[in-house]
Amino acid sequence: MSRARTYLDANATEPLRPQAREAMLAALEHPGNASSVHGEGRWARDLIEGAREAVAALLGAKAANVVFTSGATEAANWALTPMAPDERLYVSAVEHPCVLAGGKFDPDRTASVPVRGDGVLDIEALRARLAADSTESRPVLALMAVNNETGVVQPVAEAAAVVHEFGGRVVCDAVQAAGRMPLSLEGLGADILFLSSHKLGGPQGAGALVVQSDEAFPKNLLKGGGQEKRRRAGTENLAAIAGFGVAVQEVRHHVSHMERLQELRQRLEQGLRKIEARTLIAGEAAERVANTVLFATPGMAAETLVIAFDLEGVSVSSGSACSSGKVGDSHVLRAMNFAAPSAVRVSLPWNADERDIDRFLDVWQTIHHRMNLGRAA
């Protein structure tokens, strides 16, 4: 790809941090299986345990309660495993596809919880549904910390308090929250949380499942060897875990970048409305992470705009990159009753600067003008 391109699709995957790349290359230079007792094996084990400590520190969790996975999808499928016959799964209507699939729960033991027009979970609707089902089941709530399409921050702690009143447990997708807002397992009140390496500047192919206590671990999804303290079988992806751990350390050491991204988002949204006053921004009235803007312009289709931006050298999307490459309708927007049927997502990477915003706005001005002329003709 040409260096002239402007990459603004961080919620699909963040650019790899240089420090993570260096850690991966160093890991690839060394032989050794972390389950081996010789020197090379102990070196690999130390590398993995260092990364585990880094992830635990990011979340204020115990290192023993962190298990590495191949990514968030595996972790979601593992976390969404019934731990008792009477458990019933509740998912917010705006969850990521890997959660909406329901994991190991039967479809007839799964229910959706609505969100308000601003994209925030309807707590009263949650309470009402749990109360109606309380005599026949124990609830498991799957609720993301931050929505991947809108950037809306969800009230996980408040929802967790409600679920715990009914004797249930909470699984939190923290993929889009890590590195973009203060985050702790205890503060969220979640029983299980999961992360993805490549959403915070680490490599693809690594993730983590984190629990509050040993009792919160679900049944093993993968069985075989004794890796990951017998929680998850399979030889660990040493290079990916090494990069993941270093990326987490970089996130912790550079928390001020969130303020910078907030300024960039303000510049972006002001520019959008200067070009088109009718611009709609999804979840604008709610709390959002600083790097995400999902906008729509009446009369313009998202798939057309995404392609037009790409042809001009700007990478954006219309929502989750995990929905079969979709560029059309969004279940998140439907759940919010958003006025526009489709929208374009701009998600700023960790290394974004003012030049990226200005380039995007220049291209948008050109596309907007060209499409208006086309409609007039």
Short mmCIF file of C-alpha atoms in Angstrom, two decimals:
data_model
loop_
_atom_site.label_atom_id
_atom_site.label_comp_id
_atom_site.label_asym_id
_atom_site.label_seq_id
_atom_site.Cartn_x
_atom_site.Cartn_y
_atom_site.Cartn_z
CA MET A 1 0.00 0.00 0.00
CA SER A 2 1.20 3.52 -0.76
CA ARG A 3 2.47 5.61 2.12
CA ALA A 4 0.33 8.41 0.77
CA ARG A 5 -2.74 6.65 2.09
CA THR A 6 -4.47 7.88 5.25
CA TYR A 7 -5.54 5.08 7.58
CA LEU A 8 -8.60 5.89 9.73
CA ASP A 9 -9.98 2.43 10.52
CA ALA A 10 -8.37 1.77 13.90
CA ASN A 11 -11.44 0.06 15.33
CA ALA A 12 -10.93 -2.68 12.74
CA THR A 13 -7.24 -2.91 13.63
CA GLU A 14 -4.73 -0.46 15.02
CA PRO A 15 -1.39 0.07 13.29
CA LEU A 16 1.29 -2.12 14.85
CA ARG A 17 3.33 -0.19 17.40
CA PRO A 18 7.08 -0.21 16.62
CA GLN A 19 7.90 -1.49 20.10
CA ALA A 20 5.52 -4.42 19.62
CA ARG A 21 7.12 -5.25 16.29
CA GLU A 22 10.57 -5.27 17.89
CA ALA A 23 9.36 -7.60 20.65
CA MET A 24 7.88 -9.96 18.08
CA LEU A 25 11.05 -10.09 16.03
CA ALA A 26 13.11 -10.78 19.15
CA ALA A 27 10.77 -13.65 20.09
CA LEU A 28 11.01 -15.13 16.59
CA GLU A 29 14.81 -15.21 16.85
CA HIS A 30 14.73 -17.60 19.81
CA PRO A 31 13.80 -21.27 19.68
CA GLY A 32 12.04 -22.82 22.62
CA ASN A 33 8.63 -23.99 23.75
CA ALA A 34 7.33 -22.38 26.92
CA SER A 35 6.36 -25.82 28.23
CA SER A 36 9.96 -27.08 28.00
CA VAL A 37 12.20 -27.07 31.08
CA HIS A 38 15.49 -26.25 29.33
CA GLY A 39 16.94 -22.77 29.02
CA GLU A 40 15.22 -21.89 25.78
CA GLY A 41 11.89 -23.03 27.19
CA ARG A 42 12.38 -21.01 30.38
CA TRP A 43 13.19 -17.94 28.28
CA ALA A 44 9.92 -18.35 26.38
CA ARG A 45 8.02 -18.90 29.63
CA ASP A 46 9.47 -15.73 31.15
CA LEU A 47 8.40 -13.77 28.07
CA ILE A 48 4.82 -15.04 28.32
CA GLU A 49 4.61 -14.40 32.06
CA GLY A 50 5.91 -10.85 31.57
CA ALA A 51 3.16 -10.21 29.04
CA ARG A 52 0.61 -11.71 31.43
CA GLU A 53 1.74 -9.35 34.17
CA ALA A 54 1.38 -6.41 31.78
CA VAL A 55 -2.21 -7.31 30.86
CA ALA A 56 -3.07 -7.85 34.52
CA ALA A 57 -1.61 -4.46 35.47
CA LEU A 58 -3.64 -2.72 32.76
CA LEU A 59 -6.85 -4.09 34.29
CA GLY A 60 -5.92 -4.16 37.98
CA ALA A 61 -6.33 -7.94 37.90
CA LYS A 62 -4.31 -10.87 39.18
CA ALA A 63 -1.85 -12.29 36.68
CA ALA A 64 -3.04 -15.81 37.54
CA ASN A 65 -6.47 -14.82 36.25
CA VAL A 66 -5.24 -13.86 32.76
CA VAL A 67 -5.32 -16.50 30.02
CA PHE A 68 -4.03 -15.81 26.51
CA THR A 69 -6.19 -16.78 23.54
CA SER A 70 -5.99 -16.46 19.77
CA GLY A 71 -8.09 -13.32 19.94
CA ALA A 72 -11.36 -11.83 21.19
CA THR A 73 -13.60 -14.17 19.18
CA GLU A 74 -12.16 -17.25 20.84
CA ALA A 75 -12.36 -15.53 24.23
CA ALA A 76 -16.01 -14.57 23.63
CA ASN A 77 -16.95 -18.11 22.66
CA TRP A 78 -15.17 -19.40 25.75
CA ALA A 79 -16.66 -16.82 28.10
CA LEU A 80 -20.18 -17.44 26.79
CA THR A 81 -20.26 -21.00 28.06
CA PRO A 82 -23.05 -21.95 30.49
CA MET A 83 -21.75 -22.75 33.96
CA ALA A 84 -25.11 -24.08 35.20
CA PRO A 85 -28.16 -25.63 33.48
CA ASP A 86 -30.47 -22.78 34.50
CA GLU A 87 -28.36 -19.92 33.11
CA ARG A 88 -29.89 -17.64 30.49
CA LEU A 89 -27.84 -15.30 28.30
CA TYR A 90 -28.82 -11.66 27.80
CA VAL A 91 -26.94 -9.62 25.18
CA SER A 92 -27.28 -5.94 24.42
CA ALA A 93 -28.71 -5.25 20.97
CA VAL A 94 -25.49 -3.52 19.87
CA GLU A 95 -22.95 -6.21 20.72
CA HIS A 96 -20.18 -7.31 18.38
CA PRO A 97 -21.03 -10.27 16.09
CA CYS A 98 -18.74 -12.59 18.08
CA VAL A 99 -21.00 -12.00 21.10
CA LEU A 100 -24.34 -11.88 19.29
CA ALA A 101 -23.64 -15.44 18.10
CA GLY A 102 -24.21 -16.51 21.71
CA GLY A 103 -21.22 -18.77 22.23
CA LYS A 104 -22.27 -22.12 23.72
CA PHE A 105 -25.73 -20.92 24.79
CA ASP A 106 -28.69 -22.40 22.94
CA PRO A 107 -30.68 -19.82 20.95
CA ASP A 108 -33.78 -20.52 23.05
CA ARG A 109 -31.75 -19.57 26.14
CA THR A 110 -30.68 -16.21 24.72
CA ALA A 111 -32.47 -12.85 24.81
CA SER A 112 -31.69 -9.35 23.55
CA VAL A 113 -31.76 -6.21 25.70
CA PRO A 114 -32.55 -2.92 23.92
CA VAL A 115 -30.56 0.29 23.90
CA ARG A 116 -31.82 3.86 23.99
CA GLY A 117 -31.67 6.19 21.01
CA ASP A 118 -28.19 7.33 22.07
CA GLY A 119 -26.91 3.76 21.90
CA VAL A 120 -26.66 3.25 25.67
CA LEU A 121 -28.09 0.09 27.26
CA ASP A 122 -31.60 0.58 28.66
CA ILE A 123 -31.01 -0.32 32.31
CA GLU A 124 -34.70 -0.28 33.21
CA ALA A 125 -35.49 -2.67 30.35
CA LEU A 126 -32.71 -4.95 31.60
CA ARG A 127 -34.09 -4.93 35.13
CA ALA A 128 -37.62 -5.65 33.89
CA ARG A 129 -36.49 -8.62 31.80
CA LEU A 130 -34.43 -10.10 34.61
CA ALA A 131 -37.33 -9.71 37.03
CA ALA A 132 -39.70 -11.45 34.61
CA ASP A 133 -37.33 -14.41 34.23
CA SER A 134 -35.95 -14.55 37.78
CA THR A 135 -37.97 -17.55 38.92
CA GLU A 136 -36.78 -19.79 36.13
CA SER A 137 -33.20 -18.82 35.34
CA ARG A 138 -30.00 -17.16 36.44
CA PRO A 139 -28.82 -14.35 34.16
CA VAL A 140 -25.58 -13.97 32.27
CA LEU A 141 -25.25 -10.51 30.75
CA ALA A 142 -22.89 -9.88 27.81
CA LEU A 143 -22.26 -6.15 27.59
CA MET A 144 -19.41 -4.40 25.79
CA ALA A 145 -17.55 -1.54 27.47
CA VAL A 146 -17.40 0.48 24.25
CA ASN A 147 -19.34 -0.04 21.05
CA ASN A 148 -17.10 -0.76 18.08
CA GLU A 149 -19.22 1.20 15.58
CA THR A 150 -20.26 4.31 17.52
CA GLY A 151 -17.66 4.53 20.27
CA VAL A 152 -20.49 4.84 22.84
CA VAL A 153 -19.41 3.91 26.38
CA GLN A 154 -21.78 1.44 28.03
CA PRO A 155 -22.81 1.53 31.73
CA VAL A 156 -21.20 -1.79 32.56
CA ALA A 157 -20.82 -1.13 36.29
CA GLU A 158 -24.45 -0.07 36.65
CA ALA A 159 -25.68 -3.05 34.64
CA ALA A 160 -23.43 -5.41 36.59
CA ALA A 161 -24.94 -4.22 39.87
CA VAL A 162 -28.41 -5.08 38.55
CA VAL A 163 -27.34 -8.51 37.28
CA HIS A 164 -25.60 -9.36 40.53
CA GLU A 165 -28.80 -8.51 42.42
CA PHE A 166 -30.40 -11.40 40.53
CA GLY A 167 -27.50 -13.74 41.28
CA GLY A 168 -26.06 -13.57 37.78
CA ARG A 169 -22.70 -12.85 36.20
CA VAL A 170 -21.39 -10.38 33.63
CA VAL A 171 -19.16 -10.92 30.59
CA CYS A 172 -17.62 -7.72 29.24
CA ASP A 173 -16.15 -7.20 25.78
CA ALA A 174 -13.48 -4.59 26.53
CA VAL A 175 -11.84 -4.79 23.10
CA GLN A 176 -12.55 -1.18 22.04
CA ALA A 177 -12.08 0.23 25.55
CA ALA A 178 -8.51 -0.88 26.22
CA GLY A 179 -6.15 2.01 25.65
CA ARG A 180 -8.99 4.46 24.98
CA MET A 181 -10.41 4.99 28.47
CA PRO A 182 -9.51 4.17 32.08
CA LEU A 183 -10.24 0.50 32.56
CA SER A 184 -10.29 -1.91 35.49
CA LEU A 185 -11.98 -5.23 36.06
CA GLU A 186 -13.15 -4.21 39.52
CA GLY A 187 -14.41 -0.81 38.34
CA LEU A 188 -16.50 -2.44 35.63
CA GLY A 189 -17.91 -4.97 38.05
CA ALA A 190 -17.53 -7.67 35.40
CA ASP A 191 -16.91 -11.30 36.27
CA ILE A 192 -15.19 -12.01 32.94
CA LEU A 193 -13.55 -9.58 30.53
CA PHE A 194 -11.75 -10.10 27.25
CA LEU A 195 -9.31 -8.12 25.10
CA SER A 196 -7.80 -8.24 21.62
CA SER A 197 -4.16 -7.43 20.94
CA HIS A 198 -4.57 -5.83 17.53
CA LYS A 199 -7.12 -3.28 18.79
CA LEU A 200 -4.46 -1.55 20.91
CA GLY A 201 -1.45 -1.64 18.63
CA GLY A 202 -0.31 -5.22 19.11
CA PRO A 203 -0.30 -7.99 16.48
CA GLN A 204 -3.31 -9.86 15.18
CA GLY A 205 -3.77 -13.39 16.49
CA ALA A 206 -3.61 -12.78 20.24
CA GLY A 207 -6.12 -11.90 22.90
CA ALA A 208 -6.83 -12.50 26.56
CA LEU A 209 -9.62 -13.67 28.81
CA VAL A 210 -9.49 -12.22 32.32
CA VAL A 211 -11.60 -13.25 35.31
CA GLN A 212 -12.26 -11.80 38.76
CA SER A 213 -11.61 -15.11 40.53
CA ASP A 214 -10.87 -18.77 39.90
CA GLU A 215 -14.57 -19.52 40.32
CA ALA A 216 -15.39 -17.29 37.34
CA PHE A 217 -13.42 -19.38 34.85
CA PRO A 218 -15.77 -21.09 32.39
CA LYS A 219 -15.32 -24.68 31.30
CA ASN A 220 -12.35 -25.19 29.01
CA LEU A 221 -13.13 -24.49 25.38
CA LEU A 222 -9.94 -26.10 24.06
CA LYS A 223 -8.70 -29.35 25.61
CA GLY A 224 -5.41 -31.12 25.17
CA GLY A 225 -2.12 -30.10 26.76
CA GLY A 226 -1.52 -28.31 30.02
CA GLN A 227 -0.74 -24.86 28.60
CA GLU A 228 -2.01 -21.67 30.23
CA LYS A 229 -2.24 -23.36 33.63
CA ARG A 230 -4.45 -26.04 32.07
CA ARG A 231 -7.09 -23.46 31.18
CA ARG A 232 -6.49 -23.31 27.42
CA ALA A 233 -4.74 -26.08 25.51
CA GLY A 234 -2.37 -25.40 22.61
CA THR A 235 1.18 -24.12 22.32
CA GLU A 236 1.21 -20.39 22.98
CA ASN A 237 1.80 -17.97 20.10
CA LEU A 238 5.00 -16.62 21.60
CA ALA A 239 5.70 -13.79 19.14
CA ALA A 240 2.11 -12.52 19.19
CA ILE A 241 1.93 -12.64 22.99
CA ALA A 242 5.25 -10.80 23.22
CA GLY A 243 3.95 -8.04 20.95
CA PHE A 244 0.66 -7.95 22.86
CA GLY A 245 2.43 -7.47 26.18
CA VAL A 246 4.60 -4.64 24.89
CA ALA A 247 1.62 -2.91 23.24
CA VAL A 248 -0.19 -3.00 26.59
CA GLN A 249 2.83 -1.43 28.28
CA GLU A 250 2.88 1.33 25.66
CA VAL A 251 -0.83 2.02 26.28
CA ARG A 252 -0.20 2.34 30.02
CA HIS A 253 2.77 4.65 29.55
CA HIS A 254 1.07 7.02 27.11
CA VAL A 255 -2.36 7.74 28.62
CA SER A 256 -2.13 11.40 27.55
CA HIS A 257 -2.81 10.38 23.93
CA MET A 258 -6.51 10.17 24.83
CA GLU A 259 -6.63 13.94 25.30
CA ARG A 260 -4.93 14.41 21.94
CA LEU A 261 -7.45 12.15 20.24
CA GLN A 262 -10.29 14.09 21.87
CA GLU A 263 -8.97 17.29 20.26
CA LEU A 264 -8.67 15.55 16.91
CA ARG A 265 -12.22 14.24 17.12
CA GLN A 266 -13.52 17.72 17.85
CA ARG A 267 -11.62 19.03 14.82
CA LEU A 268 -13.10 16.24 12.71
CA GLU A 269 -16.70 16.75 13.79
CA GLN A 270 -16.52 20.51 13.35
CA GLY A 271 -15.12 19.97 9.86
CA LEU A 272 -17.87 17.50 8.97
CA ARG A 273 -20.60 19.97 9.88
CA LYS A 274 -18.85 22.80 8.09
CA ILE A 275 -18.95 20.77 4.89
CA GLU A 276 -22.48 19.44 5.45
CA ALA A 277 -24.70 21.05 8.09
CA ARG A 278 -27.11 18.11 8.00
CA THR A 279 -24.45 15.67 9.21
CA LEU A 280 -25.75 13.23 11.82
CA ILE A 281 -23.39 11.68 14.39
CA ALA A 282 -24.48 8.43 16.02
CA GLY A 283 -24.43 8.43 19.82
CA GLU A 284 -23.45 12.10 19.95
CA ALA A 285 -25.48 12.71 23.12
CA ALA A 286 -23.79 9.84 24.98
CA GLU A 287 -20.30 9.45 26.42
CA ARG A 288 -17.97 8.19 23.70
CA VAL A 289 -14.33 7.22 23.45
CA ALA A 290 -12.26 9.91 21.78
CA ASN A 291 -11.18 8.08 18.65
CA THR A 292 -14.53 7.16 17.08
CA VAL A 293 -17.02 9.07 14.91
CA LEU A 294 -19.88 7.35 13.07
CA PHE A 295 -21.50 9.93 10.80
CA ALA A 296 -24.21 9.96 8.16
CA THR A 297 -25.25 12.45 5.51
CA PRO A 298 -28.83 12.27 4.25
CA GLY A 299 -29.12 10.89 0.74
CA MET A 300 -25.65 9.30 0.61
CA ALA A 301 -25.14 5.54 0.88
CA ALA A 302 -22.35 4.27 3.13
CA GLU A 303 -21.08 1.68 0.66
CA THR A 304 -20.67 4.36 -2.00
CA LEU A 305 -18.80 6.65 0.37
CA VAL A 306 -16.45 3.97 1.71
CA ILE A 307 -15.43 3.05 -1.83
CA ALA A 308 -15.08 6.72 -2.81
CA PHE A 309 -12.81 7.38 0.15
CA ASP A 310 -10.73 4.33 -0.67
CA LEU A 311 -10.23 5.47 -4.24
CA GLU A 312 -8.94 8.77 -2.86
CA GLY A 313 -6.48 6.98 -0.57
CA VAL A 314 -8.40 7.22 2.71
CA SER A 315 -9.34 4.08 4.65
CA VAL A 316 -12.62 4.25 6.59
CA SER A 317 -15.42 1.74 7.13
CA SER A 318 -19.13 1.50 7.74
CA GLY A 319 -18.97 -0.54 10.93
CA SER A 320 -17.60 -3.82 12.21
CA ALA A 321 -14.88 -5.42 10.10
CA CYS A 322 -16.09 -8.79 11.41
CA SER A 323 -19.43 -8.82 9.58
CA SER A 324 -18.38 -10.56 6.37
CA GLY A 325 -16.80 -7.41 4.97
CA LYS A 326 -20.14 -5.63 5.06
CA VAL A 327 -20.45 -2.03 3.92
CA GLY A 328 -24.21 -1.71 4.23
CA ASP A 329 -26.88 -1.80 6.94
CA SER A 330 -25.84 -1.95 10.61
CA HIS A 331 -27.58 -3.81 13.43
CA VAL A 332 -26.20 -1.16 15.78
CA LEU A 333 -27.94 1.67 13.92
CA ARG A 334 -31.16 -0.34 13.72
CA ALA A 335 -31.09 -0.90 17.48
CA MET A 336 -30.63 2.85 18.01
CA ASN A 337 -33.37 3.79 15.52
CA PHE A 338 -30.75 6.04 13.97
CA ALA A 339 -32.29 8.36 11.41
CA ALA A 340 -29.91 7.31 8.60
CA PRO A 341 -29.99 3.72 7.33
CA SER A 342 -26.22 3.61 6.95
CA ALA A 343 -23.20 5.60 8.11
CA VAL A 344 -19.44 5.88 7.76
CA ARG A 345 -17.13 5.16 10.67
CA VAL A 346 -13.93 7.13 11.16
CA SER A 347 -11.77 5.63 13.90
CA LEU A 348 -8.50 7.37 14.70
CA PRO A 349 -5.41 5.23 15.32
CA TRP A 350 -2.96 5.79 18.16
CA ASN A 351 -0.57 7.65 15.84
CA ALA A 352 -3.15 9.97 14.21
CA ASP A 353 -2.40 13.68 13.94
CA GLU A 354 -3.93 16.86 12.52
CA ARG A 355 -2.66 16.08 9.03
CA ASP A 356 -4.81 12.94 8.96
CA ILE A 357 -7.91 14.92 9.93
CA ASP A 358 -7.22 17.64 7.38
CA ARG A 359 -6.58 15.07 4.63
CA PHE A 360 -9.83 13.32 5.44
CA LEU A 361 -11.80 16.57 5.39
CA ASP A 362 -10.22 17.65 2.10
CA VAL A 363 -11.19 14.34 0.52
CA TRP A 364 -14.67 14.49 2.01
CA GLN A 365 -15.14 17.99 0.61
CA THR A 366 -14.24 16.69 -2.85
CA ILE A 367 -16.49 13.63 -2.62
CA HIS A 368 -19.41 15.62 -1.20
CA HIS A 369 -19.16 18.22 -3.96
CA ARG A 370 -18.89 15.57 -6.68
CA MET A 371 -21.90 13.62 -5.40
CA ASN A 372 -24.02 16.74 -5.07
CA LEU A 373 -23.22 17.67 -8.65
CA GLY A 374 -24.15 14.15 -9.74
CA ARG A 375 -27.53 14.34 -8.01
CA ALA A 376 -28.19 17.79 -9.48
CA ALA A 377 -27.50 16.49 -12.97
#
